[in-house]
Tab-separated table of C-alpha atoms in Angstrom:
chain	number	residue	atom	x	y	z
A	11	MET	CA	24.527	-151.523	56.484
A	12	ILE	CA	26.127	-154.410	58.372
A	13	SER	CA	28.456	-153.320	61.110
A	14	MET	CA	31.889	-154.948	61.193
A	15	ASP	CA	32.074	-154.116	64.892
A	16	MET	CA	33.598	-157.254	66.398
A	17	ASP	CA	31.635	-156.993	69.643
A	18	ASN	CA	28.396	-156.835	67.667
A	19	ILE	CA	29.319	-159.975	65.727
A	20	SER	CA	30.276	-161.786	68.938
A	21	ARG	CA	26.909	-160.863	70.497
A	22	PHE	CA	25.142	-162.151	67.382
A	23	VAL	CA	26.810	-165.551	67.808
A	24	SER	CA	25.927	-165.618	71.516
A	25	GLU	CA	22.279	-164.897	70.698
A	26	LEU	CA	22.211	-167.815	68.273
A	27	MET	CA	23.586	-170.119	70.956
A	28	LYS	CA	20.676	-169.103	73.204
A	29	LYS	CA	18.320	-170.478	70.551
A	30	GLY	CA	19.586	-173.968	71.352
A	31	PHE	CA	22.357	-174.607	68.848
A	32	ASP	CA	25.418	-176.564	69.981
A	33	ASP	CA	27.874	-174.864	67.618
A	34	VAL	CA	27.702	-171.529	65.822
A	35	ALA	CA	30.156	-169.780	63.534
A	36	ALA	CA	29.575	-166.561	61.620
A	37	LYS	CA	31.780	-165.250	58.838
A	38	ILE	CA	30.988	-161.751	57.632
A	39	GLU	CA	32.713	-159.962	54.790
A	40	VAL	CA	32.536	-156.426	53.476
A	41	VAL	CA	33.579	-156.367	49.827
A	42	ASP	CA	33.998	-153.051	48.020
A	43	SER	CA	34.956	-153.623	44.379
A	44	VAL	CA	34.989	-151.951	40.971
A	45	MET	CA	35.057	-153.776	37.640
A	46	VAL	CA	35.699	-152.383	34.185
A	47	LYS	CA	34.744	-154.433	31.141
A	48	ILE	CA	36.562	-154.045	27.843
A	49	ALA	CA	34.938	-154.805	24.482
A	50	ASN	CA	36.226	-154.065	20.979
A	51	SER	CA	39.247	-152.255	22.466
A	52	SER	CA	37.089	-149.787	24.384
A	53	VAL	CA	35.832	-149.451	27.925
A	54	SER	CA	32.244	-150.674	27.717
A	55	VAL	CA	31.016	-150.807	31.323
A	56	VAL	CA	32.266	-149.719	34.737
A	57	GLN	CA	30.441	-151.388	37.626
A	58	SER	CA	30.855	-151.072	41.384
A	59	TRP	CA	29.569	-153.232	44.228
A	60	LYS	CA	29.418	-152.942	47.994
A	61	ARG	CA	28.534	-156.449	49.107
A	62	MET	CA	28.216	-157.790	52.613
A	63	PRO	CA	27.863	-161.585	52.490
A	64	VAL	CA	27.156	-163.450	55.724
A	65	ASP	CA	27.894	-167.162	56.064
A	66	LEU	CA	26.577	-169.080	59.064
A	67	TYR	CA	27.439	-172.490	60.461
A	68	LEU	CA	24.846	-173.939	62.841
A	69	ALA	CA	24.920	-177.380	64.483
A	70	LYS	CA	22.385	-179.026	66.770
A	71	ASN	CA	22.448	-182.652	67.898
A	72	LYS	CA	25.042	-183.434	65.202
A	73	ARG	CA	22.783	-181.943	62.521
A	74	ILE	CA	24.594	-179.332	60.453
A	75	PHE	CA	23.198	-176.278	58.660
A	76	ILE	CA	25.300	-173.983	56.466
A	77	LEU	CA	23.567	-170.805	55.338
A	78	HIS	CA	24.461	-167.887	53.083
A	79	PHE	CA	22.814	-164.457	53.140
A	80	GLU	CA	23.395	-160.924	51.921
A	81	PRO	CA	21.162	-159.015	54.362
A	82	LYS	CA	20.957	-155.328	55.157
A	83	SER	CA	21.552	-156.056	58.841
A	84	LEU	CA	22.202	-159.016	61.113
A	85	GLU	CA	18.744	-158.542	62.604
A	86	ASP	CA	17.259	-159.539	59.223
A	87	LEU	CA	18.606	-163.061	59.768
A	88	GLN	CA	16.552	-163.861	62.848
A	89	LYS	CA	13.436	-165.020	60.993
A	90	PRO	CA	15.128	-167.486	58.572
A	91	ILE	CA	17.256	-168.848	61.413
A	92	ASP	CA	14.195	-169.355	63.621
A	93	SER	CA	12.574	-171.350	60.809
A	94	ILE	CA	15.425	-173.870	60.951
A	95	ILE	CA	15.059	-174.762	64.617
A	96	PRO	CA	11.902	-176.918	64.220
A	97	LEU	CA	13.630	-178.807	61.409
A	98	ALA	CA	16.753	-179.645	63.360
A	99	ASN	CA	15.695	-183.086	64.569
A	100	ARG	CA	14.232	-184.049	61.183
A	101	VAL	CA	17.596	-183.773	59.461
A	102	THR	CA	19.921	-186.773	59.375
A	103	GLU	CA	22.883	-186.661	61.730
A	104	SER	CA	26.163	-185.885	60.020
A	105	PRO	CA	28.438	-188.958	60.002
A	106	ILE	CA	31.466	-186.691	60.231
A	107	TYR	CA	30.270	-184.198	62.826
A	108	ALA	CA	32.893	-182.815	65.184
A	109	PRO	CA	32.629	-179.813	67.506
A	110	LEU	CA	34.225	-176.563	66.442
A	111	PRO	CA	37.779	-176.297	67.807
A	112	GLU	CA	38.782	-174.267	70.821
A	113	PRO	CA	40.382	-170.942	69.867
A	114	SER	CA	44.145	-170.619	69.905
A	115	LYS	CA	46.507	-167.717	69.470
A	116	ILE	CA	46.723	-166.602	65.843
A	117	ARG	CA	49.931	-165.267	64.343
A	118	TYR	CA	48.623	-162.893	61.719
A	119	VAL	CA	50.306	-162.486	58.385
A	120	GLU	CA	51.086	-158.897	57.525
A	121	GLU	CA	47.933	-157.370	56.080
A	122	VAL	CA	48.177	-156.140	52.517
A	123	VAL	CA	45.989	-153.083	52.109
A	124	ASP	CA	47.469	-151.267	49.132
A	125	LYS	CA	46.266	-147.666	48.976
A	126	ARG	CA	47.012	-147.667	45.250
A	127	VAL	CA	44.388	-150.385	44.750
A	128	ILE	CA	41.806	-148.385	46.705
A	129	GLU	CA	42.635	-145.228	44.749
A	130	ALA	CA	42.491	-147.167	41.468
A	131	ALA	CA	38.797	-147.815	42.084
A	132	ASN	CA	38.219	-144.186	41.065
A	133	ASN	CA	40.464	-144.461	38.023
A	134	MET	CA	39.651	-147.802	36.421
A	135	SER	CA	38.903	-146.405	32.966
A	136	ASN	CA	42.380	-144.880	32.731
A	137	ILE	CA	44.017	-148.142	33.806
A	138	ALA	CA	41.961	-150.018	31.220
A	139	GLU	CA	43.018	-147.553	28.515
A	140	ARG	CA	46.642	-148.146	29.486
A	141	VAL	CA	46.183	-151.915	29.122
A	142	ILE	CA	44.444	-151.485	25.750
A	143	GLU	CA	47.243	-149.234	24.483
A	144	VAL	CA	49.922	-151.756	25.420
A	145	ALA	CA	48.027	-154.551	23.671
A	146	HIS	CA	47.771	-152.509	20.470
A	147	ARG	CA	51.539	-152.129	20.257
A	148	GLU	CA	51.225	-155.446	18.425
A	149	SER	CA	49.389	-155.732	15.091
A	150	ILE	CA	46.078	-156.879	16.524
A	151	GLU	CA	42.521	-156.022	15.577
A	152	SER	CA	40.901	-155.705	19.015
A	153	VAL	CA	40.907	-156.805	22.644
A	154	ALA	CA	38.235	-157.760	25.158
A	155	GLY	CA	38.425	-158.551	28.841
A	156	MET	CA	37.971	-157.400	32.407
A	157	LEU	CA	39.851	-155.614	35.196
A	158	GLN	CA	38.707	-155.586	38.816
A	159	VAL	CA	40.044	-154.078	42.035
A	160	GLY	CA	38.663	-154.460	45.516
A	161	TYR	CA	38.987	-154.125	49.265
A	162	VAL	CA	37.830	-156.916	51.603
A	163	GLU	CA	37.299	-157.025	55.357
A	164	THR	CA	36.639	-160.428	56.928
A	165	ALA	CA	35.361	-161.124	60.440
A	166	LEU	CA	34.931	-164.566	62.020
A	167	ALA	CA	33.269	-165.379	65.330
A	168	THR	CA	32.584	-168.833	66.771
A	169	SER	CA	30.711	-170.120	69.786
A	170	ARG	CA	34.015	-171.503	71.079
A	171	GLY	CA	35.286	-167.969	71.560
A	172	ALA	CA	37.221	-167.243	68.385
A	173	LEU	CA	36.896	-163.598	67.325
A	174	LEU	CA	39.137	-162.798	64.380
A	175	GLY	CA	39.432	-160.247	61.603
A	176	GLU	CA	41.538	-159.508	58.547
A	177	LYS	CA	41.768	-156.937	55.724
A	178	LYS	CA	43.173	-157.097	52.211
A	179	THR	CA	43.107	-155.562	48.750
A	180	PHE	CA	43.110	-157.380	45.422
A	181	ILE	CA	43.427	-156.789	41.715
A	182	GLN	CA	42.711	-159.242	38.940
A	183	GLY	CA	42.024	-159.203	35.243
A	184	TYR	CA	42.192	-161.015	31.950
A	185	LEU	CA	42.550	-159.847	28.373
A	186	ARG	CA	41.865	-161.633	25.100
A	187	ALA	CA	43.366	-160.262	21.886
A	188	PHE	CA	42.296	-160.921	18.286
A	189	ALA	CA	44.389	-160.676	15.114
A	190	GLN	CA	43.139	-161.168	11.554
A	191	PRO	CA	42.350	-163.594	10.085
A	192	ASP	CA	42.043	-166.129	12.930
A	193	GLY	CA	44.614	-165.350	15.610
A	194	SER	CA	43.711	-165.016	19.284
A	195	GLY	CA	45.552	-165.037	22.581
A	196	GLN	CA	44.630	-164.613	26.216
A	197	TRP	CA	46.416	-163.956	29.486
A	198	CYS	CA	45.476	-162.996	33.024
A	199	TYR	CA	46.946	-161.496	36.174
A	200	THR	CA	46.159	-161.321	39.875
A	201	SER	CA	47.781	-159.744	42.924
A	202	THR	CA	47.117	-158.038	46.236
A	203	THR	CA	48.897	-154.856	45.157
A	204	LEU	CA	48.606	-152.601	42.125
A	205	ASP	CA	51.410	-153.507	39.734
A	206	LEU	CA	50.942	-151.852	36.349
A	207	SER	CA	53.843	-153.852	34.934
A	208	GLY	CA	51.898	-157.050	35.671
A	209	LEU	CA	48.860	-155.731	33.815
A	210	GLU	CA	51.019	-154.535	30.929
A	211	SER	CA	52.689	-157.946	30.695
A	212	MET	CA	49.221	-159.512	30.592
A	213	ALA	CA	48.276	-157.278	27.657
A	214	PHE	CA	51.517	-157.871	25.775
A	215	THR	CA	51.373	-161.656	26.196
A	216	ALA	CA	47.767	-161.863	24.984
A	217	SER	CA	48.431	-159.752	21.893
A	218	ARG	CA	51.732	-161.479	21.075
A	219	TYR	CA	50.052	-164.880	21.152
A	220	ALA	CA	47.227	-163.533	18.970
A	221	VAL	CA	49.654	-162.358	16.296
A	222	ASP	CA	51.730	-165.535	16.387
A	223	SER	CA	48.688	-167.824	16.108
A	224	ARG	CA	47.345	-166.523	12.782
A	225	ASN	CA	46.738	-168.839	9.819
A	226	ARG	CA	46.095	-171.990	11.810
A	227	SER	CA	46.020	-175.538	10.507
A	228	GLU	CA	44.966	-178.834	12.044
A	229	VAL	CA	47.063	-181.630	13.512
A	230	GLU	CA	46.401	-185.361	13.703
A	231	PRO	CA	45.250	-186.878	17.010
A	232	GLY	CA	47.880	-188.877	18.845
A	233	VAL	CA	50.366	-188.853	21.688
A	234	TYR	CA	52.445	-185.683	21.966
A	235	ASP	CA	54.857	-184.023	24.339
A	236	VAL	CA	52.996	-180.926	25.488
A	237	ILE	CA	54.105	-177.633	27.001
A	238	LEU	CA	51.284	-176.213	29.111
A	239	SER	CA	51.201	-172.510	29.816
A	240	PRO	CA	50.576	-171.310	33.385
A	241	MET	CA	46.981	-170.553	32.335
A	242	VAL	CA	46.393	-174.194	31.402
A	243	PHE	CA	48.334	-175.867	34.202
A	244	ALA	CA	46.652	-173.650	36.804
A	245	ASN	CA	43.261	-174.782	35.526
A	246	LEU	CA	44.227	-178.456	35.767
A	247	LEU	CA	45.779	-177.952	39.200
A	248	GLU	CA	42.526	-176.546	40.532
A	249	TYR	CA	40.886	-179.902	39.838
A	250	ILE	CA	43.869	-181.968	40.988
A	251	ILE	CA	44.432	-180.172	44.295
A	252	SER	CA	40.699	-180.136	45.055
A	253	MET	CA	40.960	-183.936	44.998
A	254	THR	CA	43.375	-183.757	47.938
A	255	SER	CA	40.521	-182.339	50.020
A	256	ALA	CA	39.796	-185.014	52.612
A	257	MET	CA	36.057	-184.584	52.124
A	258	HIS	CA	36.393	-185.414	48.429
A	259	VAL	CA	38.466	-188.456	49.380
A	260	ILE	CA	35.803	-189.579	51.873
A	261	MET	CA	33.003	-189.044	49.345
A	262	GLY	CA	34.784	-190.889	46.537
A	263	TRP	CA	35.271	-187.813	44.366
A	264	SER	CA	39.033	-188.122	44.247
A	265	MET	CA	41.692	-189.921	42.265
A	266	PHE	CA	43.670	-190.008	45.546
A	267	MET	CA	41.125	-192.088	47.471
A	268	LYS	CA	43.323	-195.164	46.989
A	269	ASN	CA	46.404	-193.280	48.174
A	270	SER	CA	47.851	-192.333	51.531
A	271	PRO	CA	50.337	-189.609	52.440
A	272	GLY	CA	53.767	-190.950	51.550
A	273	ASP	CA	52.697	-192.458	48.219
A	274	ALA	CA	54.470	-191.384	45.034
A	275	VAL	CA	51.809	-189.788	42.821
A	276	ALA	CA	53.804	-187.483	40.541
A	277	SER	CA	57.161	-186.844	38.928
A	278	PRO	CA	59.959	-186.169	41.447
A	279	LEU	CA	60.386	-182.826	39.676
A	280	LEU	CA	56.992	-181.620	40.859
A	281	THR	CA	56.264	-179.892	44.168
A	282	ILE	CA	52.887	-178.237	44.768
A	283	LEU	CA	52.133	-176.194	47.868
A	284	ASP	CA	49.120	-174.664	49.548
A	285	GLU	CA	50.281	-171.234	50.720
A	286	PRO	CA	47.639	-169.348	52.720
A	287	ARG	CA	50.410	-167.090	54.039
A	288	ASN	CA	51.617	-165.988	50.614
A	289	THR	CA	50.513	-162.360	50.638
A	290	GLU	CA	51.186	-161.901	46.917
A	291	LEU	CA	48.039	-163.917	46.172
A	292	PRO	CA	44.512	-162.693	47.032
A	293	ASN	CA	43.376	-165.714	49.054
A	294	PHE	CA	45.968	-165.258	51.799
A	295	ARG	CA	44.487	-166.081	55.197
A	296	SER	CA	45.783	-166.001	58.769
A	297	PHE	CA	42.961	-168.276	59.950
A	298	ASP	CA	40.535	-170.706	58.369
A	299	ASP	CA	36.745	-170.749	58.700
A	300	GLU	CA	36.984	-172.638	62.013
A	301	GLY	CA	39.375	-170.072	63.480
A	302	VAL	CA	42.476	-172.282	63.218
A	303	GLU	CA	45.798	-170.649	62.371
A	304	THR	CA	46.849	-171.374	58.794
A	305	TYR	CA	50.281	-172.463	57.628
A	306	ASN	CA	52.028	-173.083	54.321
A	307	LYS	CA	52.371	-176.754	53.429
A	308	SER	CA	53.518	-179.086	50.676
A	309	VAL	CA	50.598	-181.041	49.252
A	310	ILE	CA	52.826	-182.912	46.804
A	311	GLU	CA	56.572	-182.697	47.440
A	312	GLU	CA	59.042	-184.033	44.886
A	313	GLY	CA	56.306	-186.291	43.563
A	314	VAL	CA	55.164	-187.620	46.961
A	315	LEU	CA	51.688	-186.970	48.359
A	316	LYS	CA	52.369	-185.296	51.699
A	317	VAL	CA	48.946	-184.491	53.107
A	318	PHE	CA	45.220	-184.419	52.569
A	319	LEU	CA	43.607	-181.043	53.251
A	320	HIS	CA	41.530	-181.190	56.442
A	321	ASN	CA	39.099	-179.285	58.579
A	322	THR	CA	38.260	-180.463	62.103
A	323	LYS	CA	35.486	-182.777	60.892
A	324	THR	CA	37.478	-184.665	58.274
A	325	ALA	CA	40.516	-184.791	60.557
A	326	THR	CA	38.451	-186.369	63.342
A	327	PHE	CA	36.886	-188.826	60.892
A	328	MET	CA	40.322	-189.859	59.549
A	329	ASN	CA	42.032	-189.796	62.969
A	330	THR	CA	44.475	-187.007	62.200
A	331	LYS	CA	44.874	-183.251	62.733
A	332	THR	CA	43.313	-180.377	60.848
A	333	THR	CA	45.518	-178.670	58.257
A	334	ALA	CA	43.632	-175.370	58.728
A	335	ASN	CA	41.878	-175.595	55.385
A	336	ALA	CA	38.254	-175.268	56.609
A	337	GLY	CA	35.663	-174.859	54.687
A	338	TRP	CA	32.998	-175.772	57.242
A	339	MET	CA	32.032	-178.773	55.146
A	340	ILE	CA	34.705	-179.177	52.460
A	341	PRO	CA	38.379	-178.367	53.115
A	342	VAL	CA	39.804	-176.136	50.384
A	343	PRO	CA	43.235	-174.928	49.269
A	344	TRP	CA	43.883	-171.216	49.786
A	345	ASN	CA	46.626	-170.316	47.289
A	346	ILE	CA	48.254	-172.941	45.043
A	347	VAL	CA	51.965	-172.529	44.333
A	348	VAL	CA	54.195	-174.704	42.137
A	349	ARG	CA	57.891	-174.778	42.962
A	350	PRO	CA	59.704	-173.491	39.850
A	351	GLY	CA	62.283	-175.327	37.813
A	352	THR	CA	65.278	-173.937	35.962
A	353	ALA	CA	64.211	-173.969	32.304
A	354	THR	CA	63.258	-171.173	29.950
A	355	ILE	CA	60.399	-171.630	27.498
A	356	ASP	CA	62.915	-171.798	24.647
A	357	GLU	CA	64.779	-174.600	26.424
A	358	MET	CA	61.534	-176.538	26.819
A	359	VAL	CA	60.694	-176.124	23.140
A	360	ALA	CA	64.203	-177.282	22.205
A	361	GLU	CA	63.583	-180.562	24.082
A	362	VAL	CA	60.469	-181.431	22.073
A	363	ARG	CA	60.734	-183.496	18.882
A	364	ARG	CA	56.996	-183.731	18.214
A	365	GLY	CA	54.707	-181.790	20.444
A	366	LEU	CA	52.408	-178.902	21.214
A	367	LEU	CA	52.436	-175.631	23.142
A	368	ILE	CA	48.954	-174.964	24.560
A	369	THR	CA	48.418	-171.485	26.002
A	370	ASN	CA	44.772	-171.553	27.107
A	371	ASN	CA	41.908	-173.969	27.715
A	372	TRP	CA	38.311	-174.298	28.835
A	373	TYR	CA	35.542	-176.884	29.269
A	374	THR	CA	37.621	-179.092	31.564
A	375	ARG	CA	35.433	-182.051	32.463
A	376	LEU	CA	35.923	-185.184	34.585
A	377	GLN	CA	34.666	-188.436	33.081
A	378	ASN	CA	35.807	-190.511	36.092
A	379	TYR	CA	36.817	-188.902	39.372
A	380	VAL	CA	38.370	-192.021	40.890
A	381	GLU	CA	40.586	-192.674	37.880
A	382	GLY	CA	41.160	-188.982	37.163
A	383	VAL	CA	39.964	-189.335	33.575
A	384	PHE	CA	39.398	-185.878	32.113
A	385	SER	CA	39.303	-183.827	28.962
A	386	THR	CA	39.833	-180.150	28.267
A	387	VAL	CA	39.501	-178.093	25.103
A	388	ALA	CA	42.499	-176.030	24.021
A	389	ARG	CA	41.662	-172.524	22.831
A	390	ASP	CA	43.354	-169.421	21.472
A	391	ALA	CA	47.055	-169.790	20.617
A	392	ILE	CA	48.174	-173.411	20.110
A	393	PHE	CA	51.425	-174.297	18.369
A	394	TYR	CA	52.865	-177.427	16.796
A	395	ILE	CA	56.493	-178.087	17.763
A	396	GLU	CA	58.781	-180.113	15.505
A	397	ASN	CA	62.442	-180.945	16.099
A	398	GLY	CA	62.904	-178.356	18.809
A	399	ARG	CA	61.242	-175.463	16.962
A	400	ILE	CA	57.758	-173.986	16.845
A	401	ALA	CA	56.614	-174.962	13.362
A	402	ARG	CA	53.124	-173.473	12.984
A	403	PRO	CA	49.935	-172.468	14.804
A	404	ILE	CA	47.223	-175.113	14.982
A	405	THR	CA	43.587	-175.459	16.026
A	406	LYS	CA	40.894	-177.931	17.135
A	407	VAL	CA	42.844	-179.705	19.871
A	408	ARG	CA	41.601	-181.430	23.010
A	409	ILE	CA	43.595	-183.053	25.823
A	410	ALA	CA	41.959	-186.375	26.757
A	411	ASP	CA	44.001	-188.154	29.409
A	412	ARG	CA	44.293	-188.922	33.131
A	413	PHE	CA	45.434	-186.477	35.767
A	414	GLY	CA	47.728	-189.191	37.113
A	415	ASN	CA	49.556	-189.335	33.786
A	416	ILE	CA	49.852	-185.550	33.712
A	417	LEU	CA	51.450	-185.533	37.166
A	418	LYS	CA	53.805	-188.449	36.554
A	419	ASN	CA	54.988	-187.315	33.114
A	420	VAL	CA	56.255	-183.879	34.135
A	421	ALA	CA	59.655	-183.521	32.461
A	422	MET	CA	60.627	-179.837	32.852
A	423	LEU	CA	59.417	-176.805	34.774
A	424	GLY	CA	59.978	-173.175	33.907
A	425	ARG	CA	61.987	-170.938	36.163
A	426	GLU	CA	59.521	-168.026	36.066
A	427	LEU	CA	56.262	-168.104	38.026
A	428	TYR	CA	53.061	-166.366	36.919
A	429	ASN	CA	50.114	-165.226	39.048
A	430	ILE	CA	46.983	-166.799	37.563
A	431	GLN	CA	43.322	-166.209	38.423
A	432	TRP	CA	40.274	-165.771	36.207
A	433	TRP	CA	36.920	-167.491	35.746
A	434	GLU	CA	38.543	-170.803	34.745
A	435	VAL	CA	40.942	-170.619	37.730
A	436	ARG	CA	39.065	-169.598	40.870
A	437	THR	CA	41.868	-170.429	43.319
A	438	PRO	CA	44.790	-167.988	42.938
A	439	THR	CA	47.703	-169.982	41.557
A	440	LYS	CA	51.390	-169.272	41.008
A	441	THR	CA	52.880	-171.628	38.424
A	442	PRO	CA	55.435	-171.804	35.594
A	443	TYR	CA	55.233	-173.218	32.097
A	444	ILE	CA	55.566	-176.995	32.301
A	445	LEU	CA	56.592	-179.738	29.856
A	446	ILE	CA	54.675	-183.002	30.072
A	447	LYS	CA	55.621	-186.094	28.081
A	448	ASN	CA	53.256	-188.461	26.263
A	449	VAL	CA	49.940	-186.627	26.488
A	450	ASN	CA	46.920	-188.017	24.645
A	451	ILE	CA	45.558	-185.475	22.174
A	452	SER	CA	42.253	-185.793	20.347
A	453	LYS	CA	40.594	-183.522	17.817
A	454	HIS	CA	38.061	-180.989	19.008
A	455	THR	CA	35.162	-180.464	16.624
A	456	ILE	CA	32.234	-178.108	17.021
């Protein structure tokens, strides 16, 4: 069992420095989680984990090593670390090396450790049965999905003297509903506190979409106005906001590599924020992996690119300041939040003469990172909109466009935000429904 004793972790970092490294950082987590899987409207499996991942950052003579372990004790790491030392001078120097920053005072966000989440770990089957019952209030055949709760402790120590810790709870889940003959719908939910109404809304939305999407037909490829659900827009945002990572810009994996902060890159209606201090979302952080205090920031504000996401290395390379988004190598967003609009879904539909409502997607792929050319396959409930009304459910649809067009053609945003996280959206995201004009739609065939 790894001890989360802060003095022990600090001593571990000091011992690594004695081995001749110039910089050392250790991030240790204790993750206690329980997952229940749902299949054919029944609880199929309940699994529990007590994981203790250890991430290490080691630098010597501008050579960088980033290691991941799940050991039984910190002492188990000595042998693999010792094996790295002879290799240090054989590795190429990092062109973006910068020393770890000096520690500064951290203003902690209020920790969210919800006792109801911890207690729910012993009662997951009952919560799952509640979700299943709500879903079956609609005329569906079955549901499948997953619910997970957990408690996380994080400790960070650096050779510069940072010694920081944080605790949190989380809950997340998704549910997919099926209705004969061909209807299906899916929704998800995530939070740091146990909110049964959020899980019930997830179940109701999935089953309602399943019922409404029965008896599907096909639609011709072309250019359509498209309403994207929060599930879909959150998935696309994960790719878009990752391209604001300065490391991706430096490496040429970004459609923003030709842009600078201050450039207009989106509709003036669109504001997207990175909110590490939003304690409603599970990735809230008081400090980043370099021990720098986090802060909420606009990444795109009213259509204007405001900032690239930086750690100390990328900030030094680009002659600016860190944005506290480390990632020892690649800066990352913590929680993505879209500023809401004022529209209801019905008002969005009423604005569309010829368009689609897409509620879920998968297989998002980039064909050209620099140009932002991508495609994604729509799945589950998809609807054709004609003259301001939902006309019929459809199938076999793919979005094939450019992220730049998606951003610039935003025409309306919903007034209600939804917490989104599942295996197609790894970064917790809070976003509304969104109407985008002139989206290229192709036919998806299997």
